[in-house]
Amino acid sequence: MTRKTTKPFSGRITAPSAPWLAPEVDESPIPSDRLKSEVEIQIADIHLPPKQPRRYFDAEALQTLATSIAQHGVLQPLLVRPRSAGGYELVAGERRYRAAQLSGLKAVPVIVRELDNNEAWQIALVENLQREDLNPIEETEGILDLLALELARPLDEIPNLLRLLFNQNNRSKTDFSNPDNLDEVDNNVIINGKDDLAETDNNVIISGEDNNNELGKATLIQQIERIFEQLGRMNWQSFVTNRLPLLKLSEIVVQALREGKIEYTKAKLIAGVKDAAFQKQLLDEAIADGLSLNEIKIRIKESSQKSLASEPTDLRSRFESTFKAAKSSPVWKDAKKQKKLEALLKQLEALIG
């Protein structure tokens, strides 16, 4: 069993700068008097970055933390980096930052570190993924962000890349170190043992050579495995099987997961209901009544049985109305349509004969 490390990815940065952080921070030299290791600064001097890994904060839990902070203060310092324009940018500890604001605190303890854009984003991602209260949606999004950063690839390529590697690994158990076995194209992801592939906007390219910042398939899988091992949550195959499907759930189910209102196993089951109205009803009942996984399965089965029971009546009604409309239809005056009608009648006679 893998164990969660206390300082994963420490001191190792491989990806290009995170562009969404650039507008806020000028990476020119910072005055030395602003690079203290741990200080107390005014909350008003702390600025949130344009993008943060964590998107949802439970209001009740945040208020509970704010009450604790009002009594005992902030026990764990925030991590910030100085801005040449003045003040500091928050890197890690947004929940404590927000709770401190709610508590009315004017100053908070911080650790100040000089970090470039890439380092700041990586630390924010890893710190978020180490949280104990991480919900499955945040976990999935955070891991994808971290993979994009570590593999130096666009975020929207990562899910398809993982699925491709997973499917091919399970299907053929190919020796990925042999370039002769890597000439395949699947799901808009190109895998080739040669280095002469041209980049395209819509394709992920995995090259057997590393001359153009492209990793060979074996190296790529090893790098992905190392990232998951250092996170200590699950292996990459389990992530593909159990987490990537969450990205395709309906919005109402995703929101319930994001807010921690329902377990992801129940959410996946409810998301499989095609009837949107029943899906919402079942989701609301599962949350309000605390339905177990088995109880949700029973309700889905009962709903399916009711639908099947009503289908013959609906089908008979459709047939009778169609037959009635056909008798007064101009189809009888059209020779081409009569031939089609004759063919349909033969099929019907064969079906009921």
PDB file of N, CA, C and O in Angstrom, residues 274-301:
ATOM      1  N   LYS A 274     -31.277   7.980 -16.980  1.00  0.00           N
ATOM      2  CA  LYS A 274     -31.399   8.811 -18.175  1.00  0.00           C
ATOM      3  C   LYS A 274     -32.505   9.854 -18.055  1.00  0.00           C
ATOM      4  O   LYS A 274     -32.403  10.930 -18.635  1.00  0.00           O
ATOM      5  N   ASP A 275     -33.553   9.515 -17.348  1.00  0.00           N
ATOM      6  CA  ASP A 275     -34.654  10.460 -17.173  1.00  0.00           C
ATOM      7  C   ASP A 275     -34.197  11.586 -16.237  1.00  0.00           C
ATOM      8  O   ASP A 275     -33.976  11.378 -15.046  1.00  0.00           O
ATOM      9  N   ALA A 276     -34.066  12.797 -16.793  1.00  0.00           N
ATOM     10  CA  ALA A 276     -33.517  13.926 -16.027  1.00  0.00           C
ATOM     11  C   ALA A 276     -34.359  14.262 -14.792  1.00  0.00           C
ATOM     12  O   ALA A 276     -33.829  14.564 -13.727  1.00  0.00           O
ATOM     13  N   ALA A 277     -35.683  14.211 -14.958  1.00  0.00           N
ATOM     14  CA  ALA A 277     -36.569  14.548 -13.841  1.00  0.00           C
ATOM     15  C   ALA A 277     -36.439  13.530 -12.711  1.00  0.00           C
ATOM     16  O   ALA A 277     -36.352  13.894 -11.527  1.00  0.00           O
ATOM     17  N   PHE A 278     -36.396  12.239 -13.079  1.00  0.00           N
ATOM     18  CA  PHE A 278     -36.261  11.204 -12.060  1.00  0.00           C
ATOM     19  C   PHE A 278     -34.874  11.236 -11.433  1.00  0.00           C
ATOM     20  O   PHE A 278     -34.707  10.981 -10.237  1.00  0.00           O
ATOM     21  N   GLN A 279     -33.860  11.568 -12.240  1.00  0.00           N
ATOM     22  CA  GLN A 279     -32.501  11.669 -11.714  1.00  0.00           C
ATOM     23  C   GLN A 279     -32.425  12.732 -10.618  1.00  0.00           C
ATOM     24  O   GLN A 279     -31.849  12.501  -9.557  1.00  0.00           O
ATOM     25  N   LYS A 280     -33.027  13.901 -10.877  1.00  0.00           N
ATOM     26  CA  LYS A 280     -33.017  14.974  -9.883  1.00  0.00           C
ATOM     27  C   LYS A 280     -33.808  14.576  -8.645  1.00  0.00           C
ATOM     28  O   LYS A 280     -33.386  14.830  -7.514  1.00  0.00           O
ATOM     29  N   GLN A 281     -34.961  13.936  -8.866  1.00  0.00           N
ATOM     30  CA  GLN A 281     -35.786  13.493  -7.739  1.00  0.00           C
ATOM     31  C   GLN A 281     -35.026  12.496  -6.875  1.00  0.00           C
ATOM     32  O   GLN A 281     -35.017  12.595  -5.637  1.00  0.00           O
ATOM     33  N   LEU A 282     -34.377  11.544  -7.526  1.00  0.00           N
ATOM     34  CA  LEU A 282     -33.630  10.510  -6.800  1.00  0.00           C
ATOM     35  C   LEU A 282     -32.440  11.120  -6.054  1.00  0.00           C
ATOM     36  O   LEU A 282     -32.146  10.734  -4.907  1.00  0.00           O
ATOM     37  N   LEU A 283     -31.765  12.067  -6.685  1.00  0.00           N
ATOM     38  CA  LEU A 283     -30.635  12.730  -6.042  1.00  0.00           C
ATOM     39  C   LEU A 283     -31.094  13.480  -4.794  1.00  0.00           C
ATOM     40  O   LEU A 283     -30.465  13.381  -3.729  1.00  0.00           O
ATOM     41  N   ASP A 284     -32.193  14.219  -4.920  1.00  0.00           N
ATOM     42  CA  ASP A 284     -32.717  14.978  -3.772  1.00  0.00           C
ATOM     43  C   ASP A 284     -33.110  14.046  -2.629  1.00  0.00           C
ATOM     44  O   ASP A 284     -32.833  14.328  -1.457  1.00  0.00           O
ATOM     45  N   GLU A 285     -33.741  12.919  -2.976  1.00  0.00           N
ATOM     46  CA  GLU A 285     -34.164  11.957  -1.952  1.00  0.00           C
ATOM     47  C   GLU A 285     -32.958  11.282  -1.298  1.00  0.00           C
ATOM     48  O   GLU A 285     -32.946  11.059  -0.082  1.00  0.00           O
ATOM     49  N   ALA A 286     -31.953  10.961  -2.114  1.00  0.00           N
ATOM     50  CA  ALA A 286     -30.757  10.305  -1.581  1.00  0.00           C
ATOM     51  C   ALA A 286     -30.041  11.212  -0.579  1.00  0.00           C
ATOM     52  O   ALA A 286     -29.528  10.744   0.449  1.00  0.00           O
ATOM     53  N   ILE A 287     -30.015  12.508  -0.869  1.00  0.00           N
ATOM     54  CA  ILE A 287     -29.361  13.466   0.023  1.00  0.00           C
ATOM     55  C   ILE A 287     -30.209  13.714   1.275  1.00  0.00           C
ATOM     56  O   ILE A 287     -29.712  13.664   2.403  1.00  0.00           O
ATOM     57  N   ALA A 288     -31.519  13.959   1.070  1.00  0.00           N
ATOM     58  CA  ALA A 288     -32.401  14.306   2.195  1.00  0.00           C
ATOM     59  C   ALA A 288     -32.627  13.129   3.139  1.00  0.00           C
ATOM     60  O   ALA A 288     -32.648  13.292   4.359  1.00  0.00           O
ATOM     61  N   ASP A 289     -32.802  11.928   2.559  1.00  0.00           N
ATOM     62  CA  ASP A 289     -33.136  10.755   3.369  1.00  0.00           C
ATOM     63  C   ASP A 289     -31.931   9.881   3.691  1.00  0.00           C
ATOM     64  O   ASP A 289     -32.073   8.854   4.362  1.00  0.00           O
ATOM     65  N   GLY A 290     -30.760  10.244   3.163  1.00  0.00           N
ATOM     66  CA  GLY A 290     -29.567   9.443   3.418  1.00  0.00           C
ATOM     67  C   GLY A 290     -29.686   8.031   2.884  1.00  0.00           C
ATOM     68  O   GLY A 290     -29.316   7.064   3.558  1.00  0.00           O
ATOM     69  N   LEU A 291     -30.230   7.874   1.672  1.00  0.00           N
ATOM     70  CA  LEU A 291     -30.440   6.546   1.092  1.00  0.00           C
ATOM     71  C   LEU A 291     -29.115   5.799   0.941  1.00  0.00           C
ATOM     72  O   LEU A 291     -28.097   6.381   0.581  1.00  0.00           O
ATOM     73  N   SER A 292     -29.169   4.510   1.221  1.00  0.00           N
ATOM     74  CA  SER A 292     -27.987   3.669   1.034  1.00  0.00           C
ATOM     75  C   SER A 292     -27.843   3.340  -0.444  1.00  0.00           C
ATOM     76  O   SER A 292     -28.758   3.572  -1.248  1.00  0.00           O
ATOM     77  N   LEU A 293     -26.699   2.784  -0.807  1.00  0.00           N
ATOM     78  CA  LEU A 293     -26.461   2.399  -2.194  1.00  0.00           C
ATOM     79  C   LEU A 293     -27.490   1.370  -2.654  1.00  0.00           C
ATOM     80  O   LEU A 293     -28.020   1.449  -3.769  1.00  0.00           O
ATOM     81  N   ASN A 294     -27.817   0.433  -1.788  1.00  0.00           N
ATOM     82  CA  ASN A 294     -28.794  -0.608  -2.128  1.00  0.00           C
ATOM     83  C   ASN A 294     -30.195  -0.023  -2.302  1.00  0.00           C
ATOM     84  O   ASN A 294     -30.941  -0.428  -3.197  1.00  0.00           O
ATOM     85  N   GLU A 295     -30.551   0.942  -1.467  1.00  0.00           N
ATOM     86  CA  GLU A 295     -31.868   1.569  -1.578  1.00  0.00           C
ATOM     87  C   GLU A 295     -31.995   2.354  -2.881  1.00  0.00           C
ATOM     88  O   GLU A 295     -33.061   2.378  -3.512  1.00  0.00           O
ATOM     89  N   ILE A 296     -30.910   2.980  -3.296  1.00  0.00           N
ATOM     90  CA  ILE A 296     -30.915   3.706  -4.573  1.00  0.00           C
ATOM     91  C   ILE A 296     -31.095   2.727  -5.733  1.00  0.00           C
ATOM     92  O   ILE A 296     -31.863   2.982  -6.665  1.00  0.00           O
ATOM     93  N   LYS A 297     -30.399   1.581  -5.657  1.00  0.00           N
ATOM     94  CA  LYS A 297     -30.542   0.558  -6.703  1.00  0.00           C
ATOM     95  C   LYS A 297     -31.981   0.059  -6.796  1.00  0.00           C
ATOM     96  O   LYS A 297     -32.512  -0.144  -7.885  1.00  0.00           O
ATOM     97  N   ILE A 298     -32.616  -0.145  -5.638  1.00  0.00           N
ATOM     98  CA  ILE A 298     -34.004  -0.628  -5.614  1.00  0.00           C
ATOM     99  C   ILE A 298     -34.938   0.378  -6.270  1.00  0.00           C
ATOM    100  O   ILE A 298     -35.814   0.010  -7.062  1.00  0.00           O
ATOM    101  N   ARG A 299     -34.745   1.658  -5.981  1.00  0.00           N
ATOM    102  CA  ARG A 299     -35.623   2.683  -6.551  1.00  0.00           C
ATOM    103  C   ARG A 299     -35.429   2.806  -8.057  1.00  0.00           C
ATOM    104  O   ARG A 299     -36.380   3.027  -8.795  1.00  0.00           O
ATOM    105  N   ILE A 300     -34.206   2.650  -8.503  1.00  0.00           N
ATOM    106  CA  ILE A 300     -33.942   2.679  -9.948  1.00  0.00           C
ATOM    107  C   ILE A 300     -34.599   1.484 -10.622  1.00  0.00           C
ATOM    108  O   ILE A 300     -35.210   1.607 -11.695  1.00  0.00           O
ATOM    109  N   LYS A 301     -34.503   0.317  -9.983  1.00  0.00           N
ATOM    110  CA  LYS A 301     -35.113  -0.893 -10.545  1.00  0.00           C
ATOM    111  C   LYS A 301     -36.630  -0.767 -10.592  1.00  0.00           C
ATOM    112  O   LYS A 301     -37.263  -1.132 -11.597  1.00  0.00           O
TER     113      LYS A 301
END
